[in-house]
mmCIF file with all atom_site columns, C-alpha atoms in Angstrom:
data_model
loop_
_atom_site.group_PDB
_atom_site.id
_atom_site.type_symbol
_atom_site.label_atom_id
_atom_site.label_alt_id
_atom_site.label_comp_id
_atom_site.label_asym_id
_atom_site.label_entity_id
_atom_site.label_seq_id
_atom_site.pdbx_PDB_ins_code
_atom_site.Cartn_x
_atom_site.Cartn_y
_atom_site.Cartn_z
_atom_site.occupancy
_atom_site.B_iso_or_equiv
_atom_site.pdbx_formal_charge
_atom_site.auth_seq_id
_atom_site.auth_comp_id
_atom_site.auth_asym_id
_atom_site.auth_atom_id
_atom_site.pdbx_PDB_model_num
ATOM 1   C CA . MET A 1 1   ? 0.039   -0.044 0.155  1.00 68.00 ? 1   MET A CA 1
ATOM 2   C CA . THR A 1 2   ? 1.260   3.452  -1.148 1.00 88.00 ? 2   THR A CA 1
ATOM 3   C CA . LEU A 1 3   ? 1.671   6.074  1.817  1.00 93.00 ? 3   LEU A CA 1
ATOM 4   C CA . PRO A 1 4   ? 0.657   9.563  1.461  1.00 95.00 ? 4   PRO A CA 1
ATOM 5   C CA . ASN A 1 5   ? 3.359   12.001 0.831  1.00 95.00 ? 5   ASN A CA 1
ATOM 6   C CA . GLY A 1 6   ? 4.852   13.115 3.906  1.00 95.00 ? 6   GLY A CA 1
ATOM 7   C CA . VAL A 1 7   ? 4.464   9.895  5.409  1.00 97.00 ? 7   VAL A CA 1
ATOM 8   C CA . GLU A 1 8   ? 7.518   7.209  5.412  1.00 96.00 ? 8   GLU A CA 1
ATOM 9   C CA . ARG A 1 9   ? 8.560   4.142  6.985  1.00 96.00 ? 9   ARG A CA 1
ATOM 10  C CA . ARG A 1 10  ? 11.790  4.887  8.946  1.00 96.00 ? 10  ARG A CA 1
ATOM 11  C CA . GLU A 1 11  ? 13.853  2.892  11.446 1.00 95.00 ? 11  GLU A CA 1
ATOM 12  C CA . PHE A 1 12  ? 13.665  3.799  14.931 1.00 95.00 ? 12  PHE A CA 1
ATOM 13  C CA . ASP A 1 13  ? 15.874  1.856  17.744 1.00 90.00 ? 13  ASP A CA 1
ATOM 14  C CA . GLY A 1 14  ? 16.369  -0.896 14.830 1.00 91.00 ? 14  GLY A CA 1
ATOM 15  C CA . ARG A 1 15  ? 12.480  -1.253 14.134 1.00 92.00 ? 15  ARG A CA 1
ATOM 16  C CA . GLU A 1 16  ? 10.612  0.042  11.247 1.00 95.00 ? 16  GLU A CA 1
ATOM 17  C CA . SER A 1 17  ? 7.765   2.271  11.691 1.00 96.00 ? 17  SER A CA 1
ATOM 18  C CA . LEU A 1 18  ? 5.500   4.827  10.063 1.00 97.00 ? 18  LEU A CA 1
ATOM 19  C CA . ALA A 1 19  ? 6.865   8.297  10.793 1.00 97.00 ? 19  ALA A CA 1
ATOM 20  C CA . THR A 1 20  ? 6.126   11.988 9.621  1.00 97.00 ? 20  THR A CA 1
ATOM 21  C CA . ASP A 1 21  ? 8.303   14.932 9.302  1.00 95.00 ? 21  ASP A CA 1
ATOM 22  C CA . GLY A 1 22  ? 7.105   17.576 11.638 1.00 94.00 ? 22  GLY A CA 1
ATOM 23  C CA . PRO A 1 23  ? 8.075   18.866 15.397 1.00 93.00 ? 23  PRO A CA 1
ATOM 24  C CA . THR A 1 24  ? 7.790   16.388 18.372 1.00 93.00 ? 24  THR A CA 1
ATOM 25  C CA . VAL A 1 25  ? 4.827   16.461 20.440 1.00 92.00 ? 25  VAL A CA 1
ATOM 26  C CA . SER A 1 26  ? 5.496   14.181 23.485 1.00 84.00 ? 26  SER A CA 1
ATOM 27  C CA . ASP A 1 27  ? 8.059   11.513 23.947 1.00 86.00 ? 27  ASP A CA 1
ATOM 28  C CA . GLU A 1 28  ? 8.103   10.088 20.376 1.00 91.00 ? 28  GLU A CA 1
ATOM 29  C CA . PRO A 1 29  ? 11.551  8.737  18.832 1.00 94.00 ? 29  PRO A CA 1
ATOM 30  C CA . SER A 1 30  ? 12.466  11.357 16.366 1.00 95.00 ? 30  SER A CA 1
ATOM 31  C CA . ILE A 1 31  ? 15.374  11.167 13.991 1.00 94.00 ? 31  ILE A CA 1
ATOM 32  C CA . GLY A 1 32  ? 16.329  14.147 11.603 1.00 94.00 ? 32  GLY A CA 1
ATOM 33  C CA . GLY A 1 33  ? 12.935  15.357 11.904 1.00 93.00 ? 33  GLY A CA 1
ATOM 34  C CA . TRP A 1 34  ? 10.963  12.422 11.344 1.00 97.00 ? 34  TRP A CA 1
ATOM 35  C CA . ARG A 1 35  ? 8.953   11.256 14.310 1.00 97.00 ? 35  ARG A CA 1
ATOM 36  C CA . ARG A 1 36  ? 7.531   8.007  14.805 1.00 97.00 ? 36  ARG A CA 1
ATOM 37  C CA . TRP A 1 37  ? 4.082   7.534  14.453 1.00 97.00 ? 37  TRP A CA 1
ATOM 38  C CA . ASN A 1 38  ? 2.928   4.820  17.018 1.00 95.00 ? 38  ASN A CA 1
ATOM 39  C CA . PRO A 1 39  ? 0.176   2.876  15.983 1.00 96.00 ? 39  PRO A CA 1
ATOM 40  C CA . ASN A 1 40  ? -0.438  1.722  19.438 1.00 96.00 ? 40  ASN A CA 1
ATOM 41  C CA . ARG A 1 41  ? -1.451  5.555  20.056 1.00 95.00 ? 41  ARG A CA 1
ATOM 42  C CA . SER A 1 42  ? -3.194  6.034  16.909 1.00 97.00 ? 42  SER A CA 1
ATOM 43  C CA . LYS A 1 43  ? -6.200  4.712  15.304 1.00 97.00 ? 43  LYS A CA 1
ATOM 44  C CA . VAL A 1 44  ? -5.274  6.407  11.926 1.00 97.00 ? 44  VAL A CA 1
ATOM 45  C CA . GLY A 1 45  ? -1.499  5.128  12.204 1.00 97.00 ? 45  GLY A CA 1
ATOM 46  C CA . ALA A 1 46  ? -3.240  1.337  12.866 1.00 97.00 ? 46  ALA A CA 1
ATOM 47  C CA . MET A 1 47  ? -5.491  1.605  9.833  1.00 97.00 ? 47  MET A CA 1
ATOM 48  C CA . LEU A 1 48  ? -2.015  2.956  7.485  1.00 97.00 ? 48  LEU A CA 1
ATOM 49  C CA . ASP A 1 49  ? -0.083  0.240  9.136  1.00 96.00 ? 49  ASP A CA 1
ATOM 50  C CA . HIS A 1 50  ? -2.776  -2.378 8.166  1.00 96.00 ? 50  HIS A CA 1
ATOM 51  C CA . GLY A 1 51  ? -2.191  -1.161 4.581  1.00 95.00 ? 51  GLY A CA 1
ATOM 52  C CA . MET A 1 52  ? -6.096  -0.204 4.309  1.00 96.00 ? 52  MET A CA 1
ATOM 53  C CA . GLU A 1 53  ? -7.452  1.632  1.250  1.00 92.00 ? 53  GLU A CA 1
ATOM 54  C CA . HIS A 1 54  ? -6.931  5.299  2.500  1.00 94.00 ? 54  HIS A CA 1
ATOM 55  C CA . GLY A 1 55  ? -6.622  6.672  -0.975 1.00 92.00 ? 55  GLY A CA 1
ATOM 56  C CA . LEU A 1 56  ? -4.638  9.859  0.418  1.00 94.00 ? 56  LEU A CA 1
ATOM 57  C CA . SER A 1 57  ? -1.762  11.385 -1.459 1.00 93.00 ? 57  SER A CA 1
ATOM 58  C CA . GLY A 1 58  ? -0.962  14.145 1.010  1.00 95.00 ? 58  GLY A CA 1
ATOM 59  C CA . GLY A 1 59  ? -1.840  17.662 0.944  1.00 97.00 ? 59  GLY A CA 1
ATOM 60  C CA . GLU A 1 60  ? -5.648  17.009 1.768  1.00 97.00 ? 60  GLU A CA 1
ATOM 61  C CA . THR A 1 61  ? -7.966  19.566 3.447  1.00 98.00 ? 61  THR A CA 1
ATOM 62  C CA . VAL A 1 62  ? -8.920  17.733 6.694  1.00 98.00 ? 62  VAL A CA 1
ATOM 63  C CA . LEU A 1 63  ? -11.572 17.896 9.328  1.00 98.00 ? 63  LEU A CA 1
ATOM 64  C CA . TYR A 1 64  ? -10.869 15.694 12.332 1.00 98.00 ? 64  TYR A CA 1
ATOM 65  C CA . LEU A 1 65  ? -13.207 14.703 14.792 1.00 98.00 ? 65  LEU A CA 1
ATOM 66  C CA . GLY A 1 66  ? -12.483 13.498 18.191 1.00 97.00 ? 66  GLY A CA 1
ATOM 67  C CA . ALA A 1 67  ? -8.673  15.154 18.259 1.00 97.00 ? 67  ALA A CA 1
ATOM 68  C CA . ALA A 1 68  ? -8.202  14.991 21.950 1.00 96.00 ? 68  ALA A CA 1
ATOM 69  C CA . SER A 1 69  ? -4.928  16.201 23.022 1.00 95.00 ? 69  SER A CA 1
ATOM 70  C CA . GLY A 1 70  ? -3.520  16.075 19.633 1.00 96.00 ? 70  GLY A CA 1
ATOM 71  C CA . THR A 1 71  ? -1.301  12.987 19.076 1.00 94.00 ? 71  THR A CA 1
ATOM 72  C CA . THR A 1 72  ? -2.757  11.620 16.132 1.00 96.00 ? 72  THR A CA 1
ATOM 73  C CA . VAL A 1 73  ? -3.961  15.037 14.271 1.00 97.00 ? 73  VAL A CA 1
ATOM 74  C CA . SER A 1 74  ? -0.229  16.201 14.777 1.00 97.00 ? 74  SER A CA 1
ATOM 75  C CA . HIS A 1 75  ? 1.064   13.412 12.313 1.00 97.00 ? 75  HIS A CA 1
ATOM 76  C CA . VAL A 1 76  ? -2.087  14.011 10.143 1.00 98.00 ? 76  VAL A CA 1
ATOM 77  C CA . ALA A 1 77  ? -1.169  17.761 10.027 1.00 97.00 ? 77  ALA A CA 1
ATOM 78  C CA . ASP A 1 78  ? 2.305   16.882 9.281  1.00 97.00 ? 78  ASP A CA 1
ATOM 79  C CA . PHE A 1 79  ? 1.441   15.507 5.775  1.00 97.00 ? 79  PHE A CA 1
ATOM 80  C CA . ALA A 1 80  ? -2.000  17.085 5.029  1.00 97.00 ? 80  ALA A CA 1
ATOM 81  C CA . GLY A 1 81  ? -3.151  20.674 4.202  1.00 97.00 ? 81  GLY A CA 1
ATOM 82  C CA . PRO A 1 82  ? -5.519  22.909 6.466  1.00 98.00 ? 82  PRO A CA 1
ATOM 83  C CA . THR A 1 83  ? -6.660  20.682 9.153  1.00 98.00 ? 83  THR A CA 1
ATOM 84  C CA . TYR A 1 84  ? -9.784  21.565 11.605 1.00 98.00 ? 84  TYR A CA 1
ATOM 85  C CA . ALA A 1 85  ? -9.365  19.625 15.004 1.00 98.00 ? 85  ALA A CA 1
ATOM 86  C CA . VAL A 1 86  ? -12.913 19.118 16.868 1.00 98.00 ? 86  VAL A CA 1
ATOM 87  C CA . GLU A 1 87  ? -12.286 18.451 20.161 1.00 98.00 ? 87  GLU A CA 1
ATOM 88  C CA . PHE A 1 88  ? -15.117 18.708 23.004 1.00 96.00 ? 88  PHE A CA 1
ATOM 89  C CA . ALA A 1 89  ? -13.224 18.277 26.252 1.00 96.00 ? 89  ALA A CA 1
ATOM 90  C CA . ALA A 1 90  ? -11.632 21.589 27.841 1.00 95.00 ? 90  ALA A CA 1
ATOM 91  C CA . ARG A 1 91  ? -8.735  19.780 29.252 1.00 95.00 ? 91  ARG A CA 1
ATOM 92  C CA . PRO A 1 92  ? -7.134  18.015 26.237 1.00 96.00 ? 92  PRO A CA 1
ATOM 93  C CA . MET A 1 93  ? -7.811  20.901 24.296 1.00 97.00 ? 93  MET A CA 1
ATOM 94  C CA . ARG A 1 94  ? -5.175  22.897 26.363 1.00 96.00 ? 94  ARG A CA 1
ATOM 95  C CA . ASP A 1 95  ? -2.669  20.191 25.192 1.00 96.00 ? 95  ASP A CA 1
ATOM 96  C CA . LEU A 1 96  ? -4.209  20.420 21.343 1.00 97.00 ? 96  LEU A CA 1
ATOM 97  C CA . VAL A 1 97  ? -3.776  24.221 21.596 1.00 97.00 ? 97  VAL A CA 1
ATOM 98  C CA . GLY A 1 98  ? -0.230  23.805 22.578 1.00 96.00 ? 98  GLY A CA 1
ATOM 99  C CA . VAL A 1 99  ? 0.515   21.452 19.502 1.00 96.00 ? 99  VAL A CA 1
ATOM 100 C CA . ALA A 1 100 ? -0.967  23.583 16.952 1.00 97.00 ? 100 ALA A CA 1
ATOM 101 C CA . GLU A 1 101 ? 1.468   26.436 18.270 1.00 95.00 ? 101 GLU A CA 1
ATOM 102 C CA . ASP A 1 102 ? 4.068   24.528 15.945 1.00 92.00 ? 102 ASP A CA 1
ATOM 103 C CA . ARG A 1 103 ? 1.684   23.662 13.056 1.00 95.00 ? 103 ARG A CA 1
ATOM 104 C CA . GLN A 1 104 ? 0.390   26.491 11.093 1.00 94.00 ? 104 GLN A CA 1
ATOM 105 C CA . ARG A 1 105 ? -2.131  24.385 9.354  1.00 95.00 ? 105 ARG A CA 1
ATOM 106 C CA . LEU A 1 106 ? -3.841  23.196 12.314 1.00 98.00 ? 106 LEU A CA 1
ATOM 107 C CA . PHE A 1 107 ? -6.686  24.825 13.759 1.00 98.00 ? 107 PHE A CA 1
ATOM 108 C CA . PRO A 1 108 ? -8.236  23.623 17.145 1.00 98.00 ? 108 PRO A CA 1
ATOM 109 C CA . LEU A 1 109 ? -11.953 23.850 17.464 1.00 98.00 ? 109 LEU A CA 1
ATOM 110 C CA . LEU A 1 110 ? -13.538 23.572 20.891 1.00 98.00 ? 110 LEU A CA 1
ATOM 111 C CA . LYS A 1 111 ? -16.957 21.858 19.730 1.00 98.00 ? 111 LYS A CA 1
ATOM 112 C CA . ASP A 1 112 ? -19.110 19.082 20.184 1.00 97.00 ? 112 ASP A CA 1
ATOM 113 C CA . ALA A 1 113 ? -18.793 16.919 16.859 1.00 98.00 ? 113 ALA A CA 1
ATOM 114 C CA . ARG A 1 114 ? -22.363 15.846 17.563 1.00 97.00 ? 114 ARG A CA 1
ATOM 115 C CA . LYS A 1 115 ? -23.303 19.545 16.767 1.00 98.00 ? 115 LYS A CA 1
ATOM 116 C CA . PRO A 1 116 ? -21.477 20.008 13.270 1.00 98.00 ? 116 PRO A CA 1
ATOM 117 C CA . GLU A 1 117 ? -23.836 23.321 12.929 1.00 98.00 ? 117 GLU A CA 1
ATOM 118 C CA . SER A 1 118 ? -21.874 24.893 15.778 1.00 98.00 ? 118 SER A CA 1
ATOM 119 C CA . TYR A 1 119 ? -18.809 24.797 13.615 1.00 98.00 ? 119 TYR A CA 1
ATOM 120 C CA . ALA A 1 120 ? -20.054 25.330 10.154 1.00 98.00 ? 120 ALA A CA 1
ATOM 121 C CA . HIS A 1 121 ? -19.231 28.829 9.497  1.00 97.00 ? 121 HIS A CA 1
ATOM 122 C CA . VAL A 1 122 ? -15.524 27.951 9.995  1.00 97.00 ? 122 VAL A CA 1
ATOM 123 C CA . VAL A 1 123 ? -15.209 24.690 8.117  1.00 98.00 ? 123 VAL A CA 1
ATOM 124 C CA . GLU A 1 124 ? -14.737 24.495 4.561  1.00 96.00 ? 124 GLU A CA 1
ATOM 125 C CA . PRO A 1 125 ? -15.283 21.346 2.287  1.00 98.00 ? 125 PRO A CA 1
ATOM 126 C CA . VAL A 1 126 ? -12.660 18.947 3.076  1.00 98.00 ? 126 VAL A CA 1
ATOM 127 C CA . ASP A 1 127 ? -11.172 16.418 1.066  1.00 98.00 ? 127 ASP A CA 1
ATOM 128 C CA . LEU A 1 128 ? -10.595 13.866 4.249  1.00 98.00 ? 128 LEU A CA 1
ATOM 129 C CA . LEU A 1 129 ? -13.178 13.191 7.317  1.00 98.00 ? 129 LEU A CA 1
ATOM 130 C CA . ILE A 1 130 ? -11.424 11.487 10.320 1.00 98.00 ? 130 ILE A CA 1
ATOM 131 C CA . GLN A 1 131 ? -13.447 10.356 13.084 1.00 98.00 ? 131 GLN A CA 1
ATOM 132 C CA . ASP A 1 132 ? -12.417 8.931  16.215 1.00 98.00 ? 132 ASP A CA 1
ATOM 133 C CA . VAL A 1 133 ? -15.081 9.860  18.864 1.00 97.00 ? 133 VAL A CA 1
ATOM 134 C CA . ALA A 1 134 ? -15.944 7.729  21.707 1.00 91.00 ? 134 ALA A CA 1
ATOM 135 C CA . THR A 1 135 ? -19.367 8.247  21.936 1.00 94.00 ? 135 THR A CA 1
ATOM 136 C CA . ARG A 1 136 ? -23.052 6.041  21.232 1.00 95.00 ? 136 ARG A CA 1
ATOM 137 C CA . GLY A 1 137 ? -24.397 6.935  18.139 1.00 97.00 ? 137 GLY A CA 1
ATOM 138 C CA . GLN A 1 138 ? -20.694 6.953  15.929 1.00 98.00 ? 138 GLN A CA 1
ATOM 139 C CA . ALA A 1 139 ? -22.516 6.459  12.685 1.00 98.00 ? 139 ALA A CA 1
ATOM 140 C CA . GLU A 1 140 ? -24.839 9.360  13.171 1.00 98.00 ? 140 GLU A CA 1
ATOM 141 C CA . VAL A 1 141 ? -21.803 11.508 13.734 1.00 98.00 ? 141 VAL A CA 1
ATOM 142 C CA . ALA A 1 142 ? -20.314 10.574 10.718 1.00 98.00 ? 142 ALA A CA 1
ATOM 143 C CA . LEU A 1 143 ? -23.283 11.428 8.740  1.00 98.00 ? 143 LEU A CA 1
ATOM 144 C CA . ALA A 1 144 ? -24.106 14.615 10.511 1.00 98.00 ? 144 ALA A CA 1
ATOM 145 C CA . ASN A 1 145 ? -20.563 15.932 9.304  1.00 98.00 ? 145 ASN A CA 1
ATOM 146 C CA . ARG A 1 146 ? -20.748 14.032 5.590  1.00 98.00 ? 146 ARG A CA 1
ATOM 147 C CA . GLN A 1 147 ? -21.920 17.768 4.682  1.00 97.00 ? 147 GLN A CA 1
ATOM 148 C CA . PHE A 1 148 ? -18.309 18.848 5.034  1.00 98.00 ? 148 PHE A CA 1
ATOM 149 C CA . LEU A 1 149 ? -17.000 16.031 2.596  1.00 98.00 ? 149 LEU A CA 1
ATOM 150 C CA . GLU A 1 150 ? -16.448 16.897 -1.035 1.00 97.00 ? 150 GLU A CA 1
ATOM 151 C CA . ASP A 1 151 ? -18.346 14.351 -3.326 1.00 94.00 ? 151 ASP A CA 1
ATOM 152 C CA . ASN A 1 152 ? -14.623 12.598 -4.162 1.00 95.00 ? 152 ASN A CA 1
ATOM 153 C CA . GLY A 1 153 ? -13.569 12.983 -0.583 1.00 97.00 ? 153 GLY A CA 1
ATOM 154 C CA . ARG A 1 154 ? -12.928 10.115 2.123  1.00 97.00 ? 154 ARG A CA 1
ATOM 155 C CA . LEU A 1 155 ? -13.754 9.047  5.730  1.00 98.00 ? 155 LEU A CA 1
ATOM 156 C CA . LEU A 1 156 ? -11.379 7.273  7.726  1.00 98.00 ? 156 LEU A CA 1
ATOM 157 C CA . MET A 1 157 ? -13.525 6.199  10.910 1.00 98.00 ? 157 MET A CA 1
ATOM 158 C CA . ALA A 1 158 ? -12.213 4.293  13.615 1.00 98.00 ? 158 ALA A CA 1
ATOM 159 C CA . ILE A 1 159 ? -15.497 2.530  15.292 1.00 98.00 ? 159 ILE A CA 1
ATOM 160 C CA . LYS A 1 160 ? -15.119 1.891  19.027 1.00 98.00 ? 160 LYS A CA 1
ATOM 161 C CA . ALA A 1 161 ? -17.532 -1.133 19.932 1.00 97.00 ? 161 ALA A CA 1
ATOM 162 C CA . ARG A 1 162 ? -17.657 -0.447 23.672 1.00 96.00 ? 162 ARG A CA 1
ATOM 163 C CA . SER A 1 163 ? -18.720 2.981  23.185 1.00 97.00 ? 163 SER A CA 1
ATOM 164 C CA . GLU A 1 164 ? -21.933 1.729  21.486 1.00 97.00 ? 164 GLU A CA 1
ATOM 165 C CA . ASP A 1 165 ? -22.603 -1.289 23.821 1.00 95.00 ? 165 ASP A CA 1
ATOM 166 C CA . VAL A 1 166 ? -20.125 -2.607 26.285 1.00 94.00 ? 166 VAL A CA 1
ATOM 167 C CA . THR A 1 167 ? -22.036 -5.788 26.709 1.00 95.00 ? 167 THR A CA 1
ATOM 168 C CA . ALA A 1 168 ? -22.298 -6.896 22.922 1.00 96.00 ? 168 ALA A CA 1
ATOM 169 C CA . ASP A 1 169 ? -20.756 -8.801 21.054 1.00 96.00 ? 169 ASP A CA 1
ATOM 170 C CA . PRO A 1 170 ? -18.147 -6.434 18.937 1.00 97.00 ? 170 PRO A CA 1
ATOM 171 C CA . GLU A 1 171 ? -18.739 -7.649 15.530 1.00 97.00 ? 171 GLU A CA 1
ATOM 172 C CA . THR A 1 172 ? -22.509 -7.401 15.904 1.00 97.00 ? 172 THR A CA 1
ATOM 173 C CA . VAL A 1 173 ? -21.869 -3.943 16.916 1.00 97.00 ? 173 VAL A CA 1
ATOM 174 C CA . PHE A 1 174 ? -19.786 -3.180 13.952 1.00 98.00 ? 174 PHE A CA 1
ATOM 175 C CA . ASP A 1 175 ? -22.131 -4.668 11.755 1.00 98.00 ? 175 ASP A CA 1
ATOM 176 C CA . GLU A 1 176 ? -24.779 -2.115 13.007 1.00 97.00 ? 176 GLU A CA 1
ATOM 177 C CA . VAL A 1 177 ? -22.614 0.700  12.986 1.00 98.00 ? 177 VAL A CA 1
ATOM 178 C CA . VAL A 1 178 ? -21.611 0.032  9.398  1.00 98.00 ? 178 VAL A CA 1
ATOM 179 C CA . ALA A 1 179 ? -25.269 -0.567 8.326  1.00 98.00 ? 179 ALA A CA 1
ATOM 180 C CA . THR A 1 180 ? -26.288 2.878  9.755  1.00 98.00 ? 180 THR A CA 1
ATOM 181 C CA . LEU A 1 181 ? -23.410 4.385  8.082  1.00 98.00 ? 181 LEU A CA 1
ATOM 182 C CA . GLU A 1 182 ? -24.348 3.061  4.798  1.00 98.00 ? 182 GLU A CA 1
ATOM 183 C CA . GLU A 1 183 ? -27.242 5.337  4.674  1.00 97.00 ? 183 GLU A CA 1
ATOM 184 C CA . GLY A 1 184 ? -24.596 8.220  3.646  1.00 98.00 ? 184 GLY A CA 1
ATOM 185 C CA . TYR A 1 185 ? -21.258 6.383  2.416  1.00 98.00 ? 185 TYR A CA 1
ATOM 186 C CA . GLU A 1 186 ? -19.935 3.528  0.408  1.00 97.00 ? 186 GLU A CA 1
ATOM 187 C CA . ILE A 1 187 ? -17.846 1.229  2.558  1.00 98.00 ? 187 ILE A CA 1
ATOM 188 C CA . LEU A 1 188 ? -14.434 0.555  0.663  1.00 97.00 ? 188 LEU A CA 1
ATOM 189 C CA . ASP A 1 189 ? -12.672 -1.272 3.422  1.00 98.00 ? 189 ASP A CA 1
ATOM 190 C CA . ARG A 1 190 ? -13.090 -2.279 6.717  1.00 98.00 ? 190 ARG A CA 1
ATOM 191 C CA . GLN A 1 191 ? -10.773 -4.000 9.094  1.00 98.00 ? 191 GLN A CA 1
ATOM 192 C CA . ARG A 1 192 ? -10.284 -4.838 12.678 1.00 98.00 ? 192 ARG A CA 1
ATOM 193 C CA . LEU A 1 193 ? -7.640  -2.827 14.208 1.00 98.00 ? 193 LEU A CA 1
ATOM 194 C CA . GLU A 1 194 ? -5.931  -5.582 16.428 1.00 97.00 ? 194 GLU A CA 1
ATOM 195 C CA . PRO A 1 195 ? -3.095  -6.178 17.555 1.00 97.00 ? 195 PRO A CA 1
ATOM 196 C CA . TYR A 1 196 ? -3.015  -2.256 18.233 1.00 97.00 ? 196 TYR A CA 1
ATOM 197 C CA . HIS A 1 197 ? -6.550  -1.213 19.564 1.00 98.00 ? 197 HIS A CA 1
ATOM 198 C CA . ASP A 1 198 ? -9.021  -4.001 20.907 1.00 97.00 ? 198 ASP A CA 1
ATOM 199 C CA . ASP A 1 199 ? -12.694 -4.029 19.861 1.00 97.00 ? 199 ASP A CA 1
ATOM 200 C CA . HIS A 1 200 ? -11.857 -1.666 17.182 1.00 98.00 ? 200 HIS A CA 1
ATOM 201 C CA . LEU A 1 201 ? -12.876 -1.497 13.418 1.00 98.00 ? 201 LEU A CA 1
ATOM 202 C CA . GLY A 1 202 ? -11.247 0.827  10.774 1.00 98.00 ? 202 GLY A CA 1
ATOM 203 C CA . VAL A 1 203 ? -13.348 1.719  8.067  1.00 98.00 ? 203 VAL A CA 1
ATOM 204 C CA . VAL A 1 204 ? -12.417 3.778  4.916  1.00 98.00 ? 204 VAL A CA 1
ATOM 205 C CA . ALA A 1 205 ? -15.604 5.107  2.931  1.00 98.00 ? 205 ALA A CA 1
ATOM 206 C CA . VAL A 1 206 ? -16.657 7.337  0.372  1.00 97.00 ? 206 VAL A CA 1
ATOM 207 C CA . PRO A 1 207 ? -19.840 9.505  0.142  1.00 97.00 ? 207 PRO A CA 1
ATOM 208 C CA . ASN A 1 208 ? -22.593 7.903  -1.706 1.00 93.00 ? 208 ASN A CA 1
ATOM 209 C CA . THR A 1 209 ? -24.369 9.305  -4.418 1.00 77.00 ? 209 THR A CA 1
ATOM 210 C CA . ASP A 1 210 ? -27.977 9.012  -3.255 1.00 68.00 ? 210 ASP A CA 1
ATOM 211 C CA . GLY A 1 211 ? -27.156 10.038 0.565  1.00 49.00 ? 211 GLY A CA 1
#
């Protein structure tokens, strides 16, 4: 699988790993400006490491839902274009603002991904919608934010089974979430994200023509 421009496989401590070229955020190893992208700490990193059909070339305009303290979205902003990072909680937002100080293309938004109308006046049409939110109704969030995605854009989504139903079989949860997602998207690829993330499903999708 071809990686986006700005993402490479580099060797850190004798082991090959994904890496992006940008300022370090925490304690990740960095060699010559290239910082390790740890798939154990990033659903998107796990999706790329698994070779999912991401279809990215680099330079895309991004809306990232569930940016948290900025670990993954900082890597995304390293290879993407303008990156709008939505996070609901104030504490991780403080860290995210600090991450954005070193990245001119990263724009933190203290907003609720379940209420896209609250940031519709800020976010431009995007090529890539990334979703990593820990809430029930994950498919509904992706459908509500579909309005920002260009017709030829892509959705990269990490579905958390336990956020939907902590007692249900994860595969049953995944099937139900994907079935709802198909009301507005065509699924291109779906893969479990083990061993990096238990009970998570990675999904790559495009807007469907009649959604």
